[in-house]
């Protein structure tokens, strides 16, 4: 029997590079309106709450979010981080 899905929105598999708070490289594995799963460099600092920023240089659109870390999955070269978004804003670069 499949596990009960608790997400209100489906996740979309999408790879977007982003800036992690400590300067580590990171990218999304999947995103939804309520959360995202991110791969960060192994050894990156991961707090209980994190601020992330995604930028599209072609359009100048930026997405900033403040997220609660729900789960951390350590790996050899990358660490997976499941996050729930609590504050998010789209901003246009001037």
Tab-separated table of C-alpha atoms in Angstrom:
chain	number	residue	atom	x	y	z
A	1	UNK	CA	0.000	0.000	0.000
A	2	UNK	CA	1.504	3.405	-0.986
A	3	UNK	CA	2.340	5.876	1.739
A	4	UNK	CA	-0.113	8.734	2.219
A	5	UNK	CA	1.057	11.871	0.400
A	6	UNK	CA	0.974	14.842	2.807
A	7	UNK	CA	1.954	17.575	0.350
A	8	UNK	CA	-0.738	20.054	-0.666
A	9	UNK	CA	1.013	20.762	-4.000
A	10	UNK	CA	2.874	18.422	-6.356
A	11	UNK	CA	6.623	18.913	-6.687
A	12	UNK	CA	8.029	19.803	-10.091
A	13	UNK	CA	11.437	18.353	-10.949
A	14	UNK	CA	13.477	21.426	-11.779
A	15	UNK	CA	17.176	22.182	-11.486
A	16	UNK	CA	17.951	25.802	-10.655
A	17	UNK	CA	21.274	27.014	-9.297
A	18	UNK	CA	20.958	29.085	-6.155
A	19	UNK	CA	23.036	30.881	-3.606
A	20	UNK	CA	23.289	29.192	-0.201
A	21	UNK	CA	23.760	31.375	2.892
A	22	UNK	CA	27.369	30.330	3.564
A	23	UNK	CA	28.413	30.778	-0.086
A	24	UNK	CA	28.289	27.068	-0.949
A	25	UNK	CA	27.063	25.985	-4.355
A	26	UNK	CA	23.559	24.559	-4.387
A	27	UNK	CA	20.786	23.646	-6.793
A	28	UNK	CA	17.195	22.551	-6.573
A	29	UNK	CA	16.072	19.016	-7.279
A	30	UNK	CA	12.371	19.843	-7.134
A	31	UNK	CA	10.165	22.778	-6.175
A	32	UNK	CA	6.554	23.517	-5.304
A	33	UNK	CA	4.680	26.579	-4.029
A	34	UNK	CA	5.175	25.352	-0.451
A	35	UNK	CA	8.690	23.901	-0.493
A	36	UNK	CA	11.769	22.653	-2.284
A	37	UNK	CA	14.443	19.998	-2.106
A	38	UNK	CA	17.961	21.336	-2.551
A	39	UNK	CA	21.365	19.709	-3.025
A	40	UNK	CA	24.188	21.612	-1.292
A	41	UNK	CA	27.908	20.895	-1.021
A	42	UNK	CA	28.717	18.306	1.635
A	43	UNK	CA	29.917	20.154	4.708
A	44	UNK	CA	27.818	23.267	4.015
A	45	UNK	CA	26.358	24.924	7.089
A	46	UNK	CA	22.661	24.079	7.404
A	47	UNK	CA	20.689	25.893	10.096
A	48	UNK	CA	17.124	25.130	11.193
A	49	UNK	CA	15.961	28.102	9.107
A	50	UNK	CA	17.681	29.276	5.905
A	51	UNK	CA	17.412	32.120	3.425
A	52	UNK	CA	17.830	31.172	-0.240
A	53	UNK	CA	17.948	33.245	-3.408
A	54	UNK	CA	17.424	32.149	-7.013
A	55	UNK	CA	18.186	34.542	-9.874
A	56	UNK	CA	17.349	34.396	-13.567
A	57	UNK	CA	19.994	36.621	-15.199
A	58	UNK	CA	18.106	36.750	-18.521
A	59	UNK	CA	14.951	38.299	-17.076
A	60	UNK	CA	16.439	39.941	-13.998
A	61	UNK	CA	13.855	38.178	-11.852
A	62	UNK	CA	14.931	37.120	-8.370
A	63	UNK	CA	13.178	34.790	-5.968
A	64	UNK	CA	13.997	35.063	-2.278
A	65	UNK	CA	12.681	32.716	0.361
A	66	UNK	CA	13.020	32.063	4.065
A	67	UNK	CA	12.530	28.376	4.731
A	68	UNK	CA	12.311	25.894	7.585
A	69	UNK	CA	14.590	22.886	7.165
A	70	UNK	CA	12.439	19.778	7.492
A	71	UNK	CA	14.952	17.030	6.682
A	72	UNK	CA	18.689	16.671	5.974
A	73	UNK	CA	20.055	13.700	4.004
A	74	UNK	CA	23.891	13.644	4.103
A	75	UNK	CA	25.818	12.240	1.139
A	76	UNK	CA	29.481	11.905	0.164
A	77	UNK	CA	29.695	15.001	-2.059
A	78	UNK	CA	26.242	16.582	-1.689
A	79	UNK	CA	23.716	16.922	1.122
A	80	UNK	CA	19.987	16.879	0.399
A	81	UNK	CA	17.858	19.427	2.235
A	82	UNK	CA	14.047	19.357	2.263
A	83	UNK	CA	12.610	22.794	3.085
A	84	UNK	CA	9.181	24.280	3.724
A	85	UNK	CA	8.826	27.858	2.480
A	86	UNK	CA	7.352	30.323	4.965
A	87	UNK	CA	8.222	33.646	3.340
A	88	UNK	CA	8.793	34.114	-0.376
A	89	UNK	CA	9.068	37.075	-2.708
A	90	UNK	CA	9.693	37.640	-6.386
A	91	UNK	CA	11.762	40.765	-7.028
A	92	UNK	CA	12.845	42.416	-10.234
A	93	UNK	CA	16.445	43.563	-10.428
A	94	UNK	CA	16.813	47.288	-11.184
